[in-house]
Amino acid sequence: MLQAARYLLGSPGASGFGSKSTAEEVTAACPDLASLTAIITGATSGIGAETARVLAKRGARVVIPARSVKAAEDMRARILGECPGADVLVLHLDLSSLASVRDFARRFISLGLPLHLLINNAGKFSHGQLALSEDGVEMTFATNYLGHFLLTKLLLGKMAETAAATGVQGRIVNVSSSVHGWFSGDWADYLQLVTRRKIPYDATQAYAMSKLANVLHTKELAARLQEMGADVTVNCVHPGIVRTRLNRDREGLITDLVFVLLSKLLKTIPQAAATTCYAAVHPRLAGVSGRYLADCNEALPSPAAASRGEAARLWQASEDMISASSSQPDWNF
């Protein structure tokens, strides 16, 4: 009850920020990010776009990878319209395709740029029937998790190299969701069965499972970074539920009441981007790794997301999947 009250009121937590804080507010303590280069997936709209806008406004070089280069160029133009001196690059990337992820990583590294921040923000929710990626992976899992897993793996060397050369700690931010706690059961069994059409496809379960994978990835990656001695951290964030246009034709007292209640729970996009930006650049997070953040403060993930054993198991399964890259996968989890 107390936590809900703090959320509704926007009361600041230990970080000094809360649910009503915006991305611009949490980056006010670090107004000059001119020495940083950031890759932000899913930056053509929504939370990712706001994250890109704010970091560019603070001076960071922003790389926008996108499946639609036109949408990315439009976003670049919007940022330059507000910040004419901004440094924004656009590169093609389809996260659902492992080949595309590899092409993007090769192309970025060939540019010879440093890499300080990797923000794995892009997300997909499949409203229709089961769809498989070109690699034979359930599409939501492929886009929200597996593509980011490979992207992070391929860019980790560049991030560690940049941190060592510049003395600036690298940061990886995985954008998850509190919805990760909705998934029940064994993720490996679910992925195998749904991919082979042995069970009905449930879009919400698929989304929740992909977000659970984001949290588990963060946990295992944090441990591996520490073992490597790399000056790079990784944290996972729940941005909150974003306010969207609700039905304007609502009628009746009950519907109006639901509308009012929901409007108090949902965030604006600037508020939803706050935790991502906080994890990416705020000085308070220096040296902090392997945490789950919500409303710019540390929070507890679901019990399923807290298991190092499951995190290690997912990591190995992910290595198997990116190695197989087959339209007829035969993964043994």
Short mmCIF file of N, CA, C and O in Angstrom, two decimals, residues 100-227:
data_model
loop_
_atom_site.label_atom_id
_atom_site.label_comp_id
_atom_site.label_asym_id
_atom_site.label_seq_id
_atom_site.Cartn_x
_atom_site.Cartn_y
_atom_site.Cartn_z
N SER A 100 21.31 -9.73 -39.51
CA SER A 100 21.27 -8.27 -39.49
C SER A 100 22.01 -7.72 -38.28
O SER A 100 22.71 -6.71 -38.37
N VAL A 101 21.87 -8.38 -37.13
CA VAL A 101 22.58 -7.94 -35.92
C VAL A 101 24.09 -8.02 -36.16
O VAL A 101 24.83 -7.09 -35.81
N ARG A 102 24.54 -9.10 -36.77
CA ARG A 102 25.97 -9.25 -37.05
C ARG A 102 26.44 -8.18 -38.04
O ARG A 102 27.54 -7.62 -37.89
N ASP A 103 25.63 -7.89 -39.07
CA ASP A 103 26.00 -6.87 -40.04
C ASP A 103 26.10 -5.49 -39.37
O ASP A 103 27.02 -4.73 -39.65
N PHE A 104 25.15 -5.20 -38.50
CA PHE A 104 25.17 -3.91 -37.81
C PHE A 104 26.43 -3.78 -36.95
O PHE A 104 27.10 -2.74 -36.98
N ALA A 105 26.74 -4.82 -36.18
CA ALA A 105 27.91 -4.76 -35.30
C ALA A 105 29.18 -4.56 -36.11
O ALA A 105 30.04 -3.74 -35.74
N ARG A 106 29.31 -5.28 -37.23
CA ARG A 106 30.49 -5.12 -38.09
C ARG A 106 30.58 -3.69 -38.62
O ARG A 106 31.66 -3.09 -38.63
N ARG A 107 29.44 -3.17 -39.06
CA ARG A 107 29.45 -1.83 -39.64
C ARG A 107 29.78 -0.78 -38.59
O ARG A 107 30.55 0.14 -38.84
N PHE A 108 29.20 -0.91 -37.40
CA PHE A 108 29.49 0.08 -36.36
C PHE A 108 30.97 0.03 -35.98
O PHE A 108 31.62 1.08 -35.89
N ILE A 109 31.50 -1.15 -35.76
CA ILE A 109 32.90 -1.26 -35.35
C ILE A 109 33.83 -0.72 -36.44
O ILE A 109 34.86 -0.10 -36.14
N SER A 110 33.44 -0.88 -37.70
CA SER A 110 34.27 -0.38 -38.81
C SER A 110 34.36 1.14 -38.82
O SER A 110 35.28 1.71 -39.43
N LEU A 111 33.42 1.81 -38.17
CA LEU A 111 33.44 3.27 -38.12
C LEU A 111 34.55 3.81 -37.23
O LEU A 111 34.90 4.99 -37.29
N GLY A 112 35.08 2.96 -36.36
CA GLY A 112 36.17 3.38 -35.48
C GLY A 112 35.74 4.29 -34.35
O GLY A 112 36.57 5.00 -33.76
N LEU A 113 34.46 4.28 -34.02
CA LEU A 113 33.94 5.13 -32.95
C LEU A 113 34.07 4.43 -31.60
O LEU A 113 34.05 3.20 -31.53
N PRO A 114 34.16 5.19 -30.52
CA PRO A 114 34.11 4.59 -29.18
C PRO A 114 32.67 4.18 -28.88
O PRO A 114 31.75 4.55 -29.62
N LEU A 115 32.48 3.40 -27.83
CA LEU A 115 31.13 3.04 -27.41
C LEU A 115 31.07 3.00 -25.89
O LEU A 115 31.68 2.15 -25.26
N HIS A 116 30.34 3.94 -25.33
CA HIS A 116 30.22 4.05 -23.88
C HIS A 116 28.90 3.49 -23.36
O HIS A 116 28.85 2.93 -22.27
N LEU A 117 27.83 3.67 -24.12
CA LEU A 117 26.50 3.29 -23.66
C LEU A 117 25.81 2.41 -24.69
O LEU A 117 25.79 2.73 -25.88
N LEU A 118 25.24 1.31 -24.23
CA LEU A 118 24.40 0.47 -25.07
C LEU A 118 23.07 0.33 -24.38
O LEU A 118 22.98 -0.25 -23.29
N ILE A 119 22.03 0.89 -24.98
CA ILE A 119 20.70 0.87 -24.38
C ILE A 119 19.81 -0.04 -25.22
O ILE A 119 19.38 0.30 -26.32
N ASN A 120 19.56 -1.24 -24.68
CA ASN A 120 18.75 -2.24 -25.36
C ASN A 120 17.28 -1.99 -25.04
O ASN A 120 16.71 -2.59 -24.14
N ASN A 121 16.69 -1.11 -25.81
CA ASN A 121 15.34 -0.61 -25.51
C ASN A 121 14.25 -1.20 -26.39
O ASN A 121 13.10 -1.32 -25.95
N ALA A 122 14.57 -1.58 -27.61
CA ALA A 122 13.53 -1.98 -28.56
C ALA A 122 12.69 -3.13 -28.03
O ALA A 122 13.21 -4.06 -27.42
N GLY A 123 11.40 -3.06 -28.26
CA GLY A 123 10.49 -4.10 -27.79
C GLY A 123 9.36 -4.32 -28.77
O GLY A 123 8.97 -3.41 -29.50
N LYS A 124 8.84 -5.54 -28.77
CA LYS A 124 7.74 -5.90 -29.68
C LYS A 124 6.71 -6.70 -28.92
O LYS A 124 7.05 -7.54 -28.08
N PHE A 125 5.44 -6.42 -29.19
CA PHE A 125 4.35 -7.22 -28.66
C PHE A 125 3.53 -7.72 -29.85
O PHE A 125 2.99 -6.92 -30.61
N SER A 126 3.50 -9.03 -30.03
CA SER A 126 2.79 -9.61 -31.18
C SER A 126 1.31 -9.78 -30.85
O SER A 126 0.95 -10.55 -29.96
N HIS A 127 0.47 -9.08 -31.57
CA HIS A 127 -0.96 -9.14 -31.31
C HIS A 127 -1.64 -10.29 -32.06
O HIS A 127 -2.73 -10.71 -31.72
N GLY A 128 -0.98 -10.80 -33.08
CA GLY A 128 -1.61 -11.82 -33.91
C GLY A 128 -1.22 -13.22 -33.53
O GLY A 128 -0.99 -13.54 -32.36
N GLN A 129 -1.11 -14.06 -34.52
CA GLN A 129 -0.78 -15.46 -34.31
C GLN A 129 0.74 -15.63 -34.20
O GLN A 129 1.50 -14.69 -34.42
N LEU A 130 1.14 -16.84 -33.86
CA LEU A 130 2.56 -17.14 -33.74
C LEU A 130 3.29 -16.80 -35.04
O LEU A 130 2.86 -17.15 -36.13
N ALA A 131 4.41 -16.11 -34.89
CA ALA A 131 5.29 -15.82 -36.02
C ALA A 131 6.71 -16.19 -35.61
O ALA A 131 7.10 -15.99 -34.45
N LEU A 132 7.46 -16.76 -36.55
CA LEU A 132 8.85 -17.12 -36.30
C LEU A 132 9.76 -16.20 -37.08
O LEU A 132 9.43 -15.75 -38.19
N SER A 133 10.92 -15.91 -36.51
CA SER A 133 11.92 -15.11 -37.19
C SER A 133 12.56 -15.94 -38.30
O SER A 133 12.32 -17.15 -38.41
N GLU A 134 13.39 -15.32 -39.10
CA GLU A 134 14.08 -16.05 -40.16
C GLU A 134 15.02 -17.12 -39.60
O GLU A 134 15.43 -18.03 -40.31
N ASP A 135 15.34 -17.02 -38.31
CA ASP A 135 16.20 -18.00 -37.65
C ASP A 135 15.40 -19.08 -36.93
O ASP A 135 15.96 -19.90 -36.21
N GLY A 136 14.06 -19.05 -37.10
CA GLY A 136 13.22 -20.07 -36.51
C GLY A 136 12.90 -19.85 -35.05
O GLY A 136 12.55 -20.79 -34.33
N VAL A 137 13.02 -18.60 -34.58
CA VAL A 137 12.76 -18.27 -33.18
C VAL A 137 11.45 -17.50 -33.07
O VAL A 137 11.14 -16.66 -33.93
N GLU A 138 10.68 -17.78 -32.02
CA GLU A 138 9.43 -17.03 -31.79
C GLU A 138 9.75 -15.54 -31.85
O GLU A 138 10.70 -15.07 -31.23
N MET A 139 8.97 -14.78 -32.61
CA MET A 139 9.32 -13.42 -33.00
C MET A 139 9.50 -12.45 -31.83
O MET A 139 10.41 -11.62 -31.83
N THR A 140 8.64 -12.55 -30.82
CA THR A 140 8.76 -11.64 -29.68
C THR A 140 10.06 -11.88 -28.93
O THR A 140 10.78 -10.95 -28.58
N PHE A 141 10.37 -13.14 -28.69
CA PHE A 141 11.61 -13.51 -28.00
C PHE A 141 12.82 -13.11 -28.84
O PHE A 141 13.82 -12.60 -28.31
N ALA A 142 12.74 -13.32 -30.15
CA ALA A 142 13.83 -13.00 -31.05
C ALA A 142 14.14 -11.50 -31.03
O ALA A 142 15.30 -11.09 -30.99
N THR A 143 13.09 -10.68 -31.05
CA THR A 143 13.27 -9.22 -31.12
C THR A 143 13.61 -8.62 -29.77
O THR A 143 14.54 -7.80 -29.65
N ASN A 144 12.86 -8.99 -28.75
CA ASN A 144 13.03 -8.36 -27.44
C ASN A 144 14.27 -8.83 -26.70
O ASN A 144 14.85 -8.08 -25.92
N TYR A 145 14.64 -10.09 -26.92
CA TYR A 145 15.75 -10.64 -26.15
C TYR A 145 16.92 -11.14 -26.98
O TYR A 145 18.05 -10.66 -26.84
N LEU A 146 16.70 -12.12 -27.86
CA LEU A 146 17.82 -12.80 -28.49
C LEU A 146 18.66 -11.86 -29.36
O LEU A 146 19.89 -11.93 -29.34
N GLY A 147 18.01 -10.98 -30.09
CA GLY A 147 18.75 -10.00 -30.90
C GLY A 147 19.61 -9.11 -30.03
O GLY A 147 20.76 -8.80 -30.36
N HIS A 148 19.06 -8.70 -28.89
CA HIS A 148 19.83 -7.86 -27.96
C HIS A 148 20.97 -8.65 -27.31
O HIS A 148 22.04 -8.09 -27.05
N PHE A 149 20.73 -9.92 -27.03
CA PHE A 149 21.78 -10.77 -26.47
C PHE A 149 22.98 -10.81 -27.40
O PHE A 149 24.13 -10.60 -26.99
N LEU A 150 22.72 -11.07 -28.70
CA LEU A 150 23.81 -11.13 -29.67
C LEU A 150 24.45 -9.76 -29.87
O LEU A 150 25.68 -9.65 -29.94
N LEU A 151 23.64 -8.72 -29.95
CA LEU A 151 24.16 -7.37 -30.13
C LEU A 151 25.13 -7.01 -29.00
O LEU A 151 26.23 -6.50 -29.23
N THR A 152 24.71 -7.29 -27.78
CA THR A 152 25.55 -7.00 -26.61
C THR A 152 26.84 -7.81 -26.66
O THR A 152 27.93 -7.27 -26.40
N LYS A 153 26.73 -9.07 -27.00
CA LYS A 153 27.90 -9.95 -27.08
C LYS A 153 28.91 -9.42 -28.10
O LYS A 153 30.13 -9.38 -27.83
N LEU A 154 28.41 -8.97 -29.25
CA LEU A 154 29.30 -8.51 -30.32
C LEU A 154 29.94 -7.15 -30.02
O LEU A 154 31.02 -6.85 -30.55
N LEU A 155 29.29 -6.33 -29.21
CA LEU A 155 29.79 -4.99 -28.93
C LEU A 155 30.52 -4.88 -27.60
O LEU A 155 31.09 -3.83 -27.28
N LEU A 156 30.52 -5.96 -26.84
CA LEU A 156 31.11 -5.92 -25.50
C LEU A 156 32.61 -5.62 -25.54
O LEU A 156 33.12 -4.87 -24.71
N GLY A 157 33.30 -6.19 -26.51
CA GLY A 157 34.73 -5.93 -26.64
C GLY A 157 35.01 -4.46 -26.89
O GLY A 157 35.93 -3.89 -26.30
N LYS A 158 34.23 -3.85 -27.77
CA LYS A 158 34.38 -2.42 -28.06
C LYS A 158 34.11 -1.58 -26.82
O LYS A 158 34.81 -0.59 -26.56
N MET A 159 33.11 -1.97 -26.03
CA MET A 159 32.79 -1.21 -24.82
C MET A 159 33.91 -1.32 -23.79
O MET A 159 34.30 -0.32 -23.17
N ALA A 160 34.45 -2.52 -23.61
CA ALA A 160 35.54 -2.72 -22.65
C ALA A 160 36.78 -1.96 -23.11
O ALA A 160 37.49 -1.34 -22.30
N GLU A 161 37.04 -1.98 -24.40
CA GLU A 161 38.18 -1.27 -24.98
C GLU A 161 38.03 0.23 -24.78
O GLU A 161 38.99 0.93 -24.41
N THR A 162 36.83 0.75 -25.02
CA THR A 162 36.57 2.18 -24.85
C THR A 162 36.77 2.60 -23.40
O THR A 162 37.38 3.64 -23.11
N ALA A 163 36.22 1.80 -22.48
CA ALA A 163 36.34 2.12 -21.05
C ALA A 163 37.81 2.16 -20.63
O ALA A 163 38.25 3.05 -19.89
N ALA A 164 38.60 1.19 -21.10
CA ALA A 164 40.02 1.13 -20.74
C ALA A 164 40.79 2.32 -21.32
O ALA A 164 41.68 2.87 -20.67
N ALA A 165 40.43 2.72 -22.54
CA ALA A 165 41.16 3.80 -23.21
C ALA A 165 40.79 5.18 -22.69
O ALA A 165 41.63 6.08 -22.65
N THR A 166 39.53 5.36 -22.29
CA THR A 166 39.06 6.69 -21.90
C THR A 166 38.94 6.88 -20.39
O THR A 166 38.84 8.02 -19.93
N GLY A 167 38.92 5.78 -19.64
CA GLY A 167 38.72 5.90 -18.20
C GLY A 167 37.29 6.20 -17.83
O GLY A 167 36.98 6.50 -16.67
N VAL A 168 36.39 6.12 -18.81
CA VAL A 168 34.96 6.36 -18.57
C VAL A 168 34.24 5.01 -18.54
O VAL A 168 34.30 4.25 -19.52
N GLN A 169 33.61 4.70 -17.44
CA GLN A 169 32.94 3.42 -17.29
C GLN A 169 31.83 3.24 -18.31
O GLN A 169 31.01 4.14 -18.52
N GLY A 170 31.80 2.08 -18.97
CA GLY A 170 30.73 1.79 -19.90
C GLY A 170 29.49 1.32 -19.16
O GLY A 170 29.58 0.75 -18.07
N ARG A 171 28.34 1.56 -19.76
CA ARG A 171 27.08 1.13 -19.15
C ARG A 171 26.16 0.50 -20.19
O ARG A 171 25.99 1.03 -21.29
N ILE A 172 25.59 -0.62 -19.82
CA ILE A 172 24.58 -1.30 -20.64
C ILE A 172 23.27 -1.23 -19.88
O ILE A 172 23.23 -1.48 -18.67
N VAL A 173 22.20 -0.87 -20.57
CA VAL A 173 20.88 -0.81 -19.95
C VAL A 173 19.94 -1.71 -20.72
O VAL A 173 19.74 -1.54 -21.93
N ASN A 174 19.37 -2.69 -20.05
CA ASN A 174 18.37 -3.57 -20.65
C ASN A 174 16.99 -3.11 -20.19
O ASN A 174 16.71 -3.08 -18.99
N VAL A 175 16.14 -2.76 -21.13
CA VAL A 175 14.79 -2.30 -20.78
C VAL A 175 13.87 -3.51 -20.73
O VAL A 175 13.62 -4.18 -21.74
N SER A 176 13.37 -3.81 -19.54
CA SER A 176 12.47 -4.93 -19.33
C SER A 176 11.08 -4.38 -19.00
O SER A 176 10.66 -3.38 -19.54
N SER A 177 10.38 -5.03 -18.10
CA SER A 177 9.05 -4.61 -17.68
C SER A 177 8.66 -5.40 -16.44
O SER A 177 9.10 -6.54 -16.27
N SER A 178 7.82 -4.81 -15.61
CA SER A 178 7.31 -5.55 -14.47
C SER A 178 6.46 -6.74 -14.92
O SER A 178 6.22 -7.68 -14.15
N VAL A 179 6.05 -6.71 -16.18
CA VAL A 179 5.28 -7.81 -16.76
C VAL A 179 6.08 -9.11 -16.75
O VAL A 179 5.52 -10.20 -16.87
N HIS A 180 7.41 -9.01 -16.59
CA HIS A 180 8.23 -10.23 -16.55
C HIS A 180 7.76 -11.18 -15.45
O HIS A 180 7.92 -12.39 -15.54
N GLY A 181 7.13 -10.61 -14.39
CA GLY A 181 6.64 -11.42 -13.29
C GLY A 181 5.36 -12.18 -13.62
O GLY A 181 4.93 -13.04 -12.83
N TRP A 182 4.76 -11.88 -14.77
CA TRP A 182 3.53 -12.57 -15.17
C TRP A 182 3.81 -13.96 -15.74
O TRP A 182 2.90 -14.78 -15.83
N PHE A 183 5.07 -14.20 -16.16
CA PHE A 183 5.35 -15.49 -16.78
C PHE A 183 5.51 -16.55 -15.70
O PHE A 183 6.24 -16.38 -14.73
N SER A 184 4.81 -17.66 -15.90
CA SER A 184 4.92 -18.78 -14.97
C SER A 184 5.29 -20.03 -15.74
O SER A 184 4.90 -20.20 -16.89
N GLY A 185 6.05 -20.88 -15.13
CA GLY A 185 6.47 -22.11 -15.79
C GLY A 185 7.92 -22.05 -16.18
O GLY A 185 8.67 -21.15 -15.78
N ASP A 186 8.35 -23.00 -16.97
CA ASP A 186 9.73 -23.10 -17.41
C ASP A 186 9.87 -22.43 -18.77
O ASP A 186 9.22 -22.83 -19.74
N TRP A 187 10.71 -21.41 -18.85
CA TRP A 187 10.83 -20.65 -20.10
C TRP A 187 11.33 -21.53 -21.25
O TRP A 187 10.91 -21.35 -22.40
N ALA A 188 12.22 -22.48 -20.95
CA ALA A 188 12.77 -23.32 -22.01
C ALA A 188 11.70 -24.23 -22.60
O ALA A 188 11.57 -24.36 -23.82
N ASP A 189 10.91 -24.86 -21.72
CA ASP A 189 9.82 -25.72 -22.19
C ASP A 189 8.83 -24.91 -23.01
O ASP A 189 8.37 -25.34 -24.08
N TYR A 190 8.50 -23.71 -22.49
CA TYR A 190 7.52 -22.88 -23.19
C TYR A 190 8.02 -22.53 -24.59
O TYR A 190 7.28 -22.63 -25.58
N LEU A 191 9.27 -22.10 -24.69
CA LEU A 191 9.82 -21.69 -25.97
C LEU A 191 9.86 -22.85 -26.96
O LEU A 191 9.51 -22.69 -28.14
N GLN A 192 10.25 -24.02 -26.48
CA GLN A 192 10.27 -25.20 -27.34
C GLN A 192 8.87 -25.55 -27.84
O GLN A 192 8.65 -25.79 -29.03
N LEU A 193 7.91 -25.59 -26.91
CA LEU A 193 6.56 -26.03 -27.25
C LEU A 193 5.84 -25.04 -28.15
O LEU A 193 5.17 -25.44 -29.11
N VAL A 194 5.98 -23.74 -27.85
CA VAL A 194 5.26 -22.76 -28.66
C VAL A 194 5.88 -22.66 -30.05
O VAL A 194 5.16 -22.48 -31.05
N THR A 195 7.20 -22.80 -30.15
CA THR A 195 7.85 -22.74 -31.45
C THR A 195 7.42 -23.89 -32.35
O THR A 195 7.23 -23.73 -33.56
N ARG A 196 7.22 -25.05 -31.74
CA ARG A 196 6.80 -26.23 -32.50
C ARG A 196 5.28 -26.36 -32.59
O ARG A 196 4.78 -27.39 -33.00
N ARG A 197 4.58 -25.32 -32.14
CA ARG A 197 3.12 -25.27 -32.21
C ARG A 197 2.47 -26.43 -31.45
O ARG A 197 1.42 -26.94 -31.84
N LYS A 198 3.09 -26.83 -30.35
CA LYS A 198 2.55 -27.89 -29.51
C LYS A 198 1.54 -27.35 -28.51
O LYS A 198 0.76 -28.11 -27.92
N ILE A 199 1.59 -26.03 -28.26
CA ILE A 199 0.64 -25.37 -27.36
C ILE A 199 0.12 -24.12 -28.05
O ILE A 199 0.77 -23.58 -28.95
N PRO A 200 -1.06 -23.63 -27.65
CA PRO A 200 -1.60 -22.42 -28.27
C PRO A 200 -0.68 -21.22 -28.00
O PRO A 200 -0.06 -21.12 -26.94
N TYR A 201 -0.63 -20.32 -28.96
CA TYR A 201 0.20 -19.13 -28.80
C TYR A 201 -0.52 -18.09 -27.96
O TYR A 201 -1.68 -17.75 -28.21
N ASP A 202 0.14 -17.62 -26.93
CA ASP A 202 -0.40 -16.59 -26.04
C ASP A 202 0.55 -15.41 -26.10
O ASP A 202 1.67 -15.46 -25.58
N ALA A 203 0.13 -14.31 -26.75
CA ALA A 203 1.01 -13.16 -26.98
C ALA A 203 1.50 -12.54 -25.67
O ALA A 203 2.65 -12.11 -25.57
N THR A 204 0.63 -12.50 -24.66
CA THR A 204 1.02 -11.90 -23.38
C THR A 204 2.08 -12.75 -22.69
O THR A 204 3.06 -12.21 -22.14
N GLN A 205 1.90 -14.06 -22.71
CA GLN A 205 2.90 -14.95 -22.10
C GLN A 205 4.23 -14.85 -22.84
O GLN A 205 5.30 -14.85 -22.22
N ALA A 206 4.17 -14.75 -24.15
CA ALA A 206 5.40 -14.64 -24.95
C ALA A 206 6.14 -13.35 -24.61
O ALA A 206 7.37 -13.33 -24.47
N TYR A 207 5.38 -12.28 -24.46
CA TYR A 207 5.98 -10.98 -24.12
C TYR A 207 6.58 -11.03 -22.72
O TYR A 207 7.72 -10.59 -22.49
N ALA A 208 5.82 -11.57 -21.77
CA ALA A 208 6.31 -11.66 -20.39
C ALA A 208 7.57 -12.51 -20.31
O ALA A 208 8.53 -12.18 -19.59
N MET A 209 7.60 -13.60 -21.07
CA MET A 209 8.77 -14.47 -21.05
C MET A 209 10.00 -13.75 -21.63
O MET A 209 11.11 -13.88 -21.11
N SER A 210 9.80 -12.97 -22.68
CA SER A 210 10.93 -12.23 -23.26
C SER A 210 11.46 -11.20 -22.29
O SER A 210 12.68 -10.95 -22.23
N LYS A 211 10.58 -10.60 -21.49
CA LYS A 211 11.01 -9.61 -20.52
C LYS A 211 11.67 -10.26 -19.30
O LYS A 211 12.57 -9.67 -18.69
N LEU A 212 11.25 -11.46 -18.96
CA LEU A 212 11.95 -12.22 -17.93
C LEU A 212 13.38 -12.52 -18.42
O LEU A 212 14.34 -12.42 -17.64
N ALA A 213 13.51 -12.85 -19.68
CA ALA A 213 14.83 -13.13 -20.24
C ALA A 213 15.73 -11.90 -20.15
O ALA A 213 16.94 -12.02 -19.89
N ASN A 214 15.17 -10.70 -20.35
CA ASN A 214 15.97 -9.48 -20.21
C ASN A 214 16.56 -9.34 -18.82
O ASN A 214 17.72 -8.95 -18.65
N VAL A 215 15.77 -9.67 -17.79
CA VAL A 215 16.25 -9.54 -16.41
C VAL A 215 17.31 -10.61 -16.13
O VAL A 215 18.35 -10.32 -15.51
N LEU A 216 17.06 -11.84 -16.56
CA LEU A 216 18.04 -12.91 -16.35
C LEU A 216 19.34 -12.62 -17.09
O LEU A 216 20.44 -12.89 -16.58
N HIS A 217 19.24 -12.07 -18.28
CA HIS A 217 20.43 -11.68 -19.05
C HIS A 217 21.26 -10.68 -18.26
O HIS A 217 22.50 -10.79 -18.18
N THR A 218 20.60 -9.70 -17.67
CA THR A 218 21.29 -8.68 -16.88
C THR A 218 22.05 -9.31 -15.72
O THR A 218 23.20 -8.96 -15.45
N LYS A 219 21.40 -10.24 -15.05
CA LYS A 219 22.01 -10.89 -13.88
C LYS A 219 23.28 -11.65 -14.26
O LYS A 219 24.33 -11.51 -13.62
N GLU A 220 23.19 -12.44 -15.31
CA GLU A 220 24.35 -13.24 -15.72
C GLU A 220 25.45 -12.38 -16.31
O GLU A 220 26.64 -12.59 -16.04
N LEU A 221 25.07 -11.38 -17.11
CA LEU A 221 26.06 -10.51 -17.73
C LEU A 221 26.83 -9.72 -16.68
O LEU A 221 28.06 -9.55 -16.80
N ALA A 222 26.16 -9.27 -15.64
CA ALA A 222 26.83 -8.52 -14.58
C ALA A 222 27.91 -9.38 -13.93
O ALA A 222 29.03 -8.90 -13.66
N ALA A 223 27.60 -10.65 -13.69
CA ALA A 223 28.58 -11.55 -13.08
C ALA A 223 29.75 -11.79 -14.01
O ALA A 223 30.91 -11.81 -13.58
N ARG A 224 29.48 -11.95 -15.29
CA ARG A 224 30.55 -12.21 -16.25
C ARG A 224 31.44 -10.98 -16.45
O ARG A 224 32.66 -11.11 -16.63
N LEU A 225 30.85 -9.79 -16.44
CA LEU A 225 31.64 -8.56 -16.56
C LEU A 225 32.60 -8.42 -15.38
O LEU A 225 33.75 -8.01 -15.54
N GLN A 226 32.11 -8.77 -14.21
CA GLN A 226 32.96 -8.70 -13.02
C GLN A 226 34.11 -9.69 -13.12
O GLN A 226 35.26 -9.37 -12.79
N GLU A 227 33.82 -10.89 -13.59
CA GLU A 227 34.86 -11.91 -13.75
C GLU A 227 35.89 -11.49 -14.80
O GLU A 227 37.09 -11.77 -14.66
#
